[in-house]
Short mmCIF file of C-alpha atoms in Angstrom, two decimals:
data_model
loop_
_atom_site.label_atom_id
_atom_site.label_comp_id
_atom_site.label_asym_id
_atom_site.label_seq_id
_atom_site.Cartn_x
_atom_site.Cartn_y
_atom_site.Cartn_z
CA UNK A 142 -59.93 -103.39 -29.48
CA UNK A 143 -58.83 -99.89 -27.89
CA UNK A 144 -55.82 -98.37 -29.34
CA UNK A 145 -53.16 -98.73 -26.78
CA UNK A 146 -51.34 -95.84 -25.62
CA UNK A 147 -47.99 -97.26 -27.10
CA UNK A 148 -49.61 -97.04 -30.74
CA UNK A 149 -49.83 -93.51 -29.67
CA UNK A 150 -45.73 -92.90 -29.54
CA UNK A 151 -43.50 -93.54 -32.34
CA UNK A 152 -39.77 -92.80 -31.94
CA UNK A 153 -38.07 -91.25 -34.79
CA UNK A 154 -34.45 -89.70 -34.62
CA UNK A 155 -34.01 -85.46 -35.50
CA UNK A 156 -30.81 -84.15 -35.29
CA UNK A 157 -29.26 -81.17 -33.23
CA UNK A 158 -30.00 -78.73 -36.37
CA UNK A 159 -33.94 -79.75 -35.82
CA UNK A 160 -34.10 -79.41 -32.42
CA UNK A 161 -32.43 -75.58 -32.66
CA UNK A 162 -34.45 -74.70 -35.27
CA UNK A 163 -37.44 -75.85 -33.94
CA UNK A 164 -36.86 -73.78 -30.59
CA UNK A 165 -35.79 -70.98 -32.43
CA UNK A 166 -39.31 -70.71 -34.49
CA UNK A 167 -40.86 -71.27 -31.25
CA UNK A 168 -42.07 -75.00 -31.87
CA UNK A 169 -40.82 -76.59 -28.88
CA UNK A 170 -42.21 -75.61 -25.32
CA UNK A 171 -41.10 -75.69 -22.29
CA UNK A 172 -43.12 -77.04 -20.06
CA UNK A 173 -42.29 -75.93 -16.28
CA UNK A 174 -45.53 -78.25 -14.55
CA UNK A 175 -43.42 -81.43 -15.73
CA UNK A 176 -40.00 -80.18 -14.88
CA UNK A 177 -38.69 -76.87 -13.46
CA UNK A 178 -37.19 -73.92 -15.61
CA UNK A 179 -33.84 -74.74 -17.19
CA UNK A 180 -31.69 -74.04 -14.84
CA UNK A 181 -28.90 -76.92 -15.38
CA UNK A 182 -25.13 -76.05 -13.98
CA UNK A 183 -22.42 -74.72 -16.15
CA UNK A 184 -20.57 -78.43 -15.88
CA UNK A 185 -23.90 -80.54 -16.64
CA UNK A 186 -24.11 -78.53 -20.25
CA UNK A 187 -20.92 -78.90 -20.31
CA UNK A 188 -20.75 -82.63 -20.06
CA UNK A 189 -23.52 -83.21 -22.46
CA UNK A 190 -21.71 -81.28 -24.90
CA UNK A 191 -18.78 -82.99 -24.97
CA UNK A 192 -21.01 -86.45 -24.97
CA UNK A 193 -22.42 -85.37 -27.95
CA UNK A 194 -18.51 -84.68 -29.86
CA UNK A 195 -17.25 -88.30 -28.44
CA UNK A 196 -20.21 -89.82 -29.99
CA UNK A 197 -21.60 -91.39 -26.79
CA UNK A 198 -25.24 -92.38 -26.41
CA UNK A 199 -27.83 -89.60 -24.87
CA UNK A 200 -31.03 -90.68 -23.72
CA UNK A 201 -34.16 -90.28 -25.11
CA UNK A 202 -36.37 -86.84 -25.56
CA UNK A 203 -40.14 -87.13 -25.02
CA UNK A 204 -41.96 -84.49 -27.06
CA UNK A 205 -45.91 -84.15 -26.67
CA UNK A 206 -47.35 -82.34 -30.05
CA UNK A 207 -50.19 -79.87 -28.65
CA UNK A 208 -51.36 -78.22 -32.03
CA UNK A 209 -50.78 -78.43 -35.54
CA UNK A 210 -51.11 -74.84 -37.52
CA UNK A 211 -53.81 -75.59 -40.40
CA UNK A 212 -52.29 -73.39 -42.91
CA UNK A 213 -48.11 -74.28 -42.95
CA UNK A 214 -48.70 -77.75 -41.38
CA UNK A 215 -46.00 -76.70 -38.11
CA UNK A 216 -47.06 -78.63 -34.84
CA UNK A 217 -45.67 -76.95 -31.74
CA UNK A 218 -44.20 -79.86 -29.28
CA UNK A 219 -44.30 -79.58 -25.17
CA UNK A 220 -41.22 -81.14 -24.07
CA UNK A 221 -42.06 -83.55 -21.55
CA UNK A 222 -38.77 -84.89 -21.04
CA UNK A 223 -35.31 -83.54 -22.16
CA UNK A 224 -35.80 -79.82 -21.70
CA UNK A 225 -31.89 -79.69 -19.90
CA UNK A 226 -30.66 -81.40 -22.75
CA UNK A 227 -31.87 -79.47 -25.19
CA UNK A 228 -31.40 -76.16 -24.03
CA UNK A 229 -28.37 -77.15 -23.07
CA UNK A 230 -27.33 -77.63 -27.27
CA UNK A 231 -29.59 -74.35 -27.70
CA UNK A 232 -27.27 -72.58 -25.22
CA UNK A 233 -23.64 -73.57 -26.53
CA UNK A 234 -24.74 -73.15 -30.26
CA UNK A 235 -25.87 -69.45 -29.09
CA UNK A 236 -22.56 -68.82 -27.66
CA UNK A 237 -23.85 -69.01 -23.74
CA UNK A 238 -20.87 -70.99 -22.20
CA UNK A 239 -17.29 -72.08 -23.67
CA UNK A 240 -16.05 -76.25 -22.60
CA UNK A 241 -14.05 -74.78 -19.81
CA UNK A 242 -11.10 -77.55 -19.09
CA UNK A 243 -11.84 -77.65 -15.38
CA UNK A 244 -15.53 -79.84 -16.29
CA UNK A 245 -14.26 -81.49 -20.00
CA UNK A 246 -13.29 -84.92 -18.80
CA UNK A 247 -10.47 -85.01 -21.92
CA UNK A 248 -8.25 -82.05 -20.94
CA UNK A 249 -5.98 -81.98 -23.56
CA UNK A 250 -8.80 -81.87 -26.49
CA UNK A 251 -8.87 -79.53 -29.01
CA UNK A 252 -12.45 -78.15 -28.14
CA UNK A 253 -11.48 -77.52 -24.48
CA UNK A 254 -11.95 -73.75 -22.99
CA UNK A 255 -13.56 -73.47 -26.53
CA UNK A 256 -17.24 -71.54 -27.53
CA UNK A 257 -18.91 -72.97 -30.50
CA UNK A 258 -17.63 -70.13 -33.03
CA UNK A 259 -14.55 -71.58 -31.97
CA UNK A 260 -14.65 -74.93 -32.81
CA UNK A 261 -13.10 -76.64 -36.14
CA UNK A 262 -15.29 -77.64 -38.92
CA UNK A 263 -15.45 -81.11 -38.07
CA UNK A 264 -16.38 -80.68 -34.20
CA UNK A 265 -19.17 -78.08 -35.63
CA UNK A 266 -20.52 -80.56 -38.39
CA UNK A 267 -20.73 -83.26 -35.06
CA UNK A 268 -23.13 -81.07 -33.27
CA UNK A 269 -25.33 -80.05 -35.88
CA UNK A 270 -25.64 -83.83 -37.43
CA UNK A 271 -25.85 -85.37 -33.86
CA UNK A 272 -29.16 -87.59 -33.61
CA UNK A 273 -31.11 -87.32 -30.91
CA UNK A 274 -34.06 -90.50 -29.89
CA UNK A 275 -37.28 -88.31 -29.66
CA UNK A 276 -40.56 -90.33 -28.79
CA UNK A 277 -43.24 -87.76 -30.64
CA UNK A 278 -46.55 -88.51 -28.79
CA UNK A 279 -49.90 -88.15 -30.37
CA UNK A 280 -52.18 -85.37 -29.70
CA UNK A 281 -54.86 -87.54 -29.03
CA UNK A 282 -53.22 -88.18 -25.70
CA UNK A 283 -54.96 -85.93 -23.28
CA UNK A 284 -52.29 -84.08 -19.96
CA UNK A 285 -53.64 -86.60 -17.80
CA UNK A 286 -52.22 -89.71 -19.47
CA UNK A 287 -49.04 -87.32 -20.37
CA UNK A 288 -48.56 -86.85 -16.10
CA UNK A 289 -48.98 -90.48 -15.87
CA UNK A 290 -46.74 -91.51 -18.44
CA UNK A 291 -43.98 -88.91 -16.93
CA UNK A 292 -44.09 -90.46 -13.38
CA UNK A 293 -44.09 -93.57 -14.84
CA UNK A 294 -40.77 -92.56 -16.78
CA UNK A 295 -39.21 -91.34 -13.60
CA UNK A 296 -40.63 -93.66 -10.75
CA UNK A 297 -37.14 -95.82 -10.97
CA UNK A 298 -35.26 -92.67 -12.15
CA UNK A 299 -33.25 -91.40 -8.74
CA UNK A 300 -32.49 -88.53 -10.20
CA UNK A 301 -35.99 -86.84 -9.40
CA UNK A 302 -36.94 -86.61 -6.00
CA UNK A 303 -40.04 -86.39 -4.18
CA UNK A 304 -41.04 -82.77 -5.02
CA UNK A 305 -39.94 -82.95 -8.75
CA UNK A 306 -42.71 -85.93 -8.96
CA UNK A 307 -45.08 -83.51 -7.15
CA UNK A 308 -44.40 -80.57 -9.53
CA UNK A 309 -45.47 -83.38 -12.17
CA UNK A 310 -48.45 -84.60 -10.37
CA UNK A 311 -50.27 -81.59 -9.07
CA UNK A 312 -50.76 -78.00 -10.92
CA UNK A 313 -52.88 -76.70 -8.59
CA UNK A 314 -53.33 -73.54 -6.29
CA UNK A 315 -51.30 -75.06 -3.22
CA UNK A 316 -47.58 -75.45 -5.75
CA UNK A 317 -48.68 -72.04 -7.70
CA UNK A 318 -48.67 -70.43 -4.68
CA UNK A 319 -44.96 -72.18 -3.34
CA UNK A 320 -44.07 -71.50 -6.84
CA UNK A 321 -44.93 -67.88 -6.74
CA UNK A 322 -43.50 -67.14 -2.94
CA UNK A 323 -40.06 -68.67 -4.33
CA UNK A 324 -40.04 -65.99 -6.68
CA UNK A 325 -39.31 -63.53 -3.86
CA UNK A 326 -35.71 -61.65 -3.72
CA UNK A 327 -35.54 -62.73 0.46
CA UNK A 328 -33.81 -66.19 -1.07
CA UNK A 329 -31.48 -65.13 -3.26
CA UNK A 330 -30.64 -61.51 -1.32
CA UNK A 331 -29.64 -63.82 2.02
CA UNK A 332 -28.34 -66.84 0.27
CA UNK A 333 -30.73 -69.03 1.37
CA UNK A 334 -30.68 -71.94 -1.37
CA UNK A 335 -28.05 -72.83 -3.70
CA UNK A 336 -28.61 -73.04 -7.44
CA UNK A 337 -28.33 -76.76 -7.24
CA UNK A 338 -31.19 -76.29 -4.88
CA UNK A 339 -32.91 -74.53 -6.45
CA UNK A 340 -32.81 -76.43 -9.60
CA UNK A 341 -33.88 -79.34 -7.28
CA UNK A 342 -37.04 -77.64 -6.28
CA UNK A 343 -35.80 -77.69 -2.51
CA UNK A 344 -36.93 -74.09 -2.22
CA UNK A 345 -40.50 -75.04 -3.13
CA UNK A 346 -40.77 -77.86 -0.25
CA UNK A 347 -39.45 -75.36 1.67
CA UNK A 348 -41.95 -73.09 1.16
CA UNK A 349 -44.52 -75.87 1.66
CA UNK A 350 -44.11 -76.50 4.92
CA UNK A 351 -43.93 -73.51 6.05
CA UNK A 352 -47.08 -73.06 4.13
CA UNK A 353 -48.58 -76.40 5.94
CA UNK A 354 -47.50 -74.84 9.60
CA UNK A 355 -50.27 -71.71 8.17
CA UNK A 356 -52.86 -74.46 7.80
CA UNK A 357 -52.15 -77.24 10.11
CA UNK A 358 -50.51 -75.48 13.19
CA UNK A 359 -47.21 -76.46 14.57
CA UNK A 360 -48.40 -79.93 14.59
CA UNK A 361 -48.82 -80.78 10.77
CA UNK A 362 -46.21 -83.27 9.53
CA UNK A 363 -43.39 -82.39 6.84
CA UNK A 364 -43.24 -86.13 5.56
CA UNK A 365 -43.49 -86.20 2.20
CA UNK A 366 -46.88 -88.53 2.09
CA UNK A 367 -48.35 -85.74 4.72
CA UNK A 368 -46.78 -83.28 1.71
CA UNK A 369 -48.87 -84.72 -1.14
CA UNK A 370 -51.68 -85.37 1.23
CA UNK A 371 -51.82 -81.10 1.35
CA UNK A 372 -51.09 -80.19 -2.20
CA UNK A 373 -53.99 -82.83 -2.75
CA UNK A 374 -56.62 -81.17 -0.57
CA UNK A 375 -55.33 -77.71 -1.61
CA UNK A 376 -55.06 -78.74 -5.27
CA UNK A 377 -58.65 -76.84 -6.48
CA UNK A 378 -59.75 -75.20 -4.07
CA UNK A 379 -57.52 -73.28 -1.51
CA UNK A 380 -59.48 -70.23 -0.33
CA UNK A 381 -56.84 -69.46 1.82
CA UNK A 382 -54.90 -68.37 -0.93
CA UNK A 383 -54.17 -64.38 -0.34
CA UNK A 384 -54.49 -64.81 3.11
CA UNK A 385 -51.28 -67.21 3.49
CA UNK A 386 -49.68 -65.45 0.59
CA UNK A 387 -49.76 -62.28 2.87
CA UNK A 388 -48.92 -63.97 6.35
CA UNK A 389 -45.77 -65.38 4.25
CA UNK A 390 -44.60 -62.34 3.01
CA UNK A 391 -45.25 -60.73 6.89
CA UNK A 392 -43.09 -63.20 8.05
CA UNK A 393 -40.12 -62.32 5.51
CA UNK A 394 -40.73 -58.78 5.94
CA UNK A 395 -40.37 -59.12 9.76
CA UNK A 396 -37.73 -61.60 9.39
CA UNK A 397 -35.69 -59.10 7.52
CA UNK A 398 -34.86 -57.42 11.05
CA UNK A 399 -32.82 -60.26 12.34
CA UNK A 400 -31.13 -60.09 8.86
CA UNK A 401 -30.19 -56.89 8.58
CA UNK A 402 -28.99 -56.40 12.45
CA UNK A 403 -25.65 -54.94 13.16
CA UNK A 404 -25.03 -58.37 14.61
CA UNK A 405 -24.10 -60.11 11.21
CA UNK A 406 -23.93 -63.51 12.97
CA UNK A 407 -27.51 -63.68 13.12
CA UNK A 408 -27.28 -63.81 9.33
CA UNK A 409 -25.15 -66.43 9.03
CA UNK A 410 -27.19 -68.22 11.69
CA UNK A 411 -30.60 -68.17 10.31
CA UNK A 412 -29.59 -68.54 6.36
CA UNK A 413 -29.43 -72.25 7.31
CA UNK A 414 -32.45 -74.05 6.51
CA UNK A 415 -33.21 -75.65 9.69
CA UNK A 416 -32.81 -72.39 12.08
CA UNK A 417 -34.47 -70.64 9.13
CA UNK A 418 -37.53 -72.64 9.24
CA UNK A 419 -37.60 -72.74 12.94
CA UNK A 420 -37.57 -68.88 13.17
CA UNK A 421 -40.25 -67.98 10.69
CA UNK A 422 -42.41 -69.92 12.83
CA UNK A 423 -40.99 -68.08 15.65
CA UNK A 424 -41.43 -64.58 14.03
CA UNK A 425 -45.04 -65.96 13.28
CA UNK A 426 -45.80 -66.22 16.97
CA UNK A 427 -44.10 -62.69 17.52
CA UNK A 428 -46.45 -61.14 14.98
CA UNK A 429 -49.52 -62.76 16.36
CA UNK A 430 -48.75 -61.46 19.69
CA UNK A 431 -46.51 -58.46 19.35
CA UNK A 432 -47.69 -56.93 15.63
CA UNK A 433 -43.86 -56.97 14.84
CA UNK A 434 -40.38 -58.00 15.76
CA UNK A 435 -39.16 -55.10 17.76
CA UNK A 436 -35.25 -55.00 19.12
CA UNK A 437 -35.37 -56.78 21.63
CA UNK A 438 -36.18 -59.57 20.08
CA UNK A 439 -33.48 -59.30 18.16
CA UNK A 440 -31.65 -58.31 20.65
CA UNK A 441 -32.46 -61.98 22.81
CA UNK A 442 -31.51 -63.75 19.31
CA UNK A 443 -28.41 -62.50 19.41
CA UNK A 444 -28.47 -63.66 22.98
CA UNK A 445 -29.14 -67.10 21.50
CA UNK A 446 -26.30 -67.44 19.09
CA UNK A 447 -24.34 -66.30 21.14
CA UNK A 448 -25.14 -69.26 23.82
CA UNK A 449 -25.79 -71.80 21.04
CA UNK A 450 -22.06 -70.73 19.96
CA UNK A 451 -20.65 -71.30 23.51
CA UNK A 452 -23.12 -73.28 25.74
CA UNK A 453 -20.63 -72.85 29.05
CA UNK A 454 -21.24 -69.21 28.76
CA UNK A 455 -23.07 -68.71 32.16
CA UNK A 456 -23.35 -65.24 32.14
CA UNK A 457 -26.12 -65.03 29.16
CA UNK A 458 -29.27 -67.10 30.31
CA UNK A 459 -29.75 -68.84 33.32
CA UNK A 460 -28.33 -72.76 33.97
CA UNK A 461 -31.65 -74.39 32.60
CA UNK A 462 -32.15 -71.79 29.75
CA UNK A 463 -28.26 -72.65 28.77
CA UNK A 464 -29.55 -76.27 29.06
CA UNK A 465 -32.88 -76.07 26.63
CA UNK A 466 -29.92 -74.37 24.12
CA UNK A 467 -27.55 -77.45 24.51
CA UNK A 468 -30.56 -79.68 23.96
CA UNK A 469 -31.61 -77.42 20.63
CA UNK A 470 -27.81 -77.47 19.33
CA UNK A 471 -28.51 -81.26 20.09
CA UNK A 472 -31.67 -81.77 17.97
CA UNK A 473 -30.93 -79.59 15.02
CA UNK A 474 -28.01 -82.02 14.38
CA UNK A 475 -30.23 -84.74 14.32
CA UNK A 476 -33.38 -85.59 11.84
CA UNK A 477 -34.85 -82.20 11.07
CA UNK A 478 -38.01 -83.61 9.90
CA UNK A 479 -39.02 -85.57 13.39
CA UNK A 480 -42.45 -83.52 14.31
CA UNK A 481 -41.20 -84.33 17.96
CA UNK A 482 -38.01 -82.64 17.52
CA UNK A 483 -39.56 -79.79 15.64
CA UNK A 484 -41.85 -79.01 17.86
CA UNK A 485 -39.20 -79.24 21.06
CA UNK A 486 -36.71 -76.65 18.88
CA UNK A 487 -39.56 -73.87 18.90
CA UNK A 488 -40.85 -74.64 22.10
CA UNK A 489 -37.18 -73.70 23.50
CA UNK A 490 -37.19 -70.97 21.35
CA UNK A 491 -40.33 -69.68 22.86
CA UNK A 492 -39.19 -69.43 25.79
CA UNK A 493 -35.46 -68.37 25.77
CA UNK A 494 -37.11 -65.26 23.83
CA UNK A 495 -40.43 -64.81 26.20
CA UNK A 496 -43.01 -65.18 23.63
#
């Protein structure tokens, strides 16, 4: 009979001190296709440090061994699951973050506000000699049964949402290209995403659809099945590649203008998701037919605020434009992802604009 894949796993427990020195000598690996860069919040670490010196239960650490040296007998582990958690231990050991008293849930105890160095002998002894549940997996199991195993794990686990899967699933050309346009300093320079966000991968789906508009026109859905669906078809082959990777950066480049315009309400305006999205495909349309985004463009979106701000004000467009406004205030309230409704925003954008 086949081995089973279970016969494959065995879960053994290695304590705090293993798990350190292990990703000290450069035996554990992160692994960013199953989960993204560690990027946990300040009171998450915090939390699961002060789990670990109450002597509650963590869960389990998946570790994948990938090669075993020949000579010294060292395997190096990719951590499938558990990568937070761990650097999060890594991190506080190092002397990263102190248990600040506003995220400890016991505010009067005696590690609060403290760093590790600070710590009494006792608390430190609890860290290093906590024991951690690792499931060590074979390395006869080959990435494929490693992604399936990992979606498995988080299929009833709320905690990952539909793009965290996808960064799981797929490690092809469509995500290294999202992954690689997130990278840019437009995001973080205008405040675009949050770190939770960010950590979330929110950025990345983002970027997809805007990257889906590039290849299925203003009509292409932003559902998530319609999501997969493109990171499927764009998952070996995408010859596209440099072409959408310099339309994107175009767009950011032009959209830059309305950024950095005297008018710093059109900042605040477009650093929201929803108008942001709506105006790169807008500045997409500009460049096709104008080459750039010249001032009066920016000149009508400040126009456009302004009405969106104050739809009585008659004296900016005329009684139907002021209309088409009140009904774009209306649907960018409403669900953002309703192709309908997406399409209706830019057409009224279009036009209050003259493109």
């Amino acid at each position: 009979m086949a081995e089973r894949k279970i016969d494959l796993i065995k879960t053994e427990t290695r304590n705090v001190k293993w798990l350190v020195d292990n990703m000290r000598n450069e035996l554990l690996k992160v692994d960013n296709s199953f989960q993204r860069q560690y990027v946990w919040l300040k009171k998450h670490q915090v939390k699961l440090i002060e789990t670990i010196l109450l002597g509650y239960s963590i869960p389990e650490i998946y570790l994948w061994g990938i090669d075993t040296d020949p000579d010294n007998g060292d395997t190096v582990y990719s951590i499938v699951d558990g990568q937070q958690r761990i650097g999060a231990v890594v991190d506080f050991i190092e002397g990263k973050f102190n248990l600040s008293v506003t995220s400890v849930a016991e505010k009067d105890a005696s590690y609060a506000n403290k760093h590790f160095s600070d710590l009494n002998s006792d608390e430190k002894k609890a860290i290093w000699d906590y024991p951690f549940s690792i499931r060590f997996i074979r390395q006869e199991f080959v990435r494929q049964d490693i992604v399936t195993m990992f979606l498995r794990l988080n299929s009833t686990n709320l905690s990952l949402n539909p793009q965290e899967l996808r960064n799981a699933e797929f490690d092809g050309k469509f995500l290294k290209l999202a992954e690689e346009l997130s990278n840019l300093n437009f995001w973080e320079t205008y405040k675009i995403f949050n770190q939770q966000q960010v950590r979330r991968m929110q950025d990345i789906q983002f970027i997809s659809n805007v990257l889906i508009f590039f290849r299925q026109g203003i009509e292409g859905d932003t559902t998530q099945t319609n999501i997969n669906r493109v990171y499927d078809l764009y998952n070996e082959t995408y010859e596209e590649y440099d072409d959408d990777k310099n339309l994107f950066n175009s767009i950011l480049n032009e959209m830059e203008k309305f950024f950095k315009s005297t008018d710093e309400k059109i900042g605040e305006f477009l650093s929201k998701q929803t108008h942001l999205y709506t105006f790169m495909i807008i500045t997409y349309y500009i460049l096709k037919m104008h080459g750039e985004v010249k001032e009066e463009h920016v000149q009508k979106v400040s126009k456009f605020i302004d009405a969106y701000e104050n739809t009585s004000n008659s004296n900016l467009f005329t009684t139907k434009i002021l209309s088409d406004i009140a009904e774009y205030k209306k649907l960018s309230s409403e669900g953002t992802q309703s192709k309908s409704k997406r399409m209706r925003r830019i057409q009224i954008i279009k036009s209050v604009i003259d493109i």
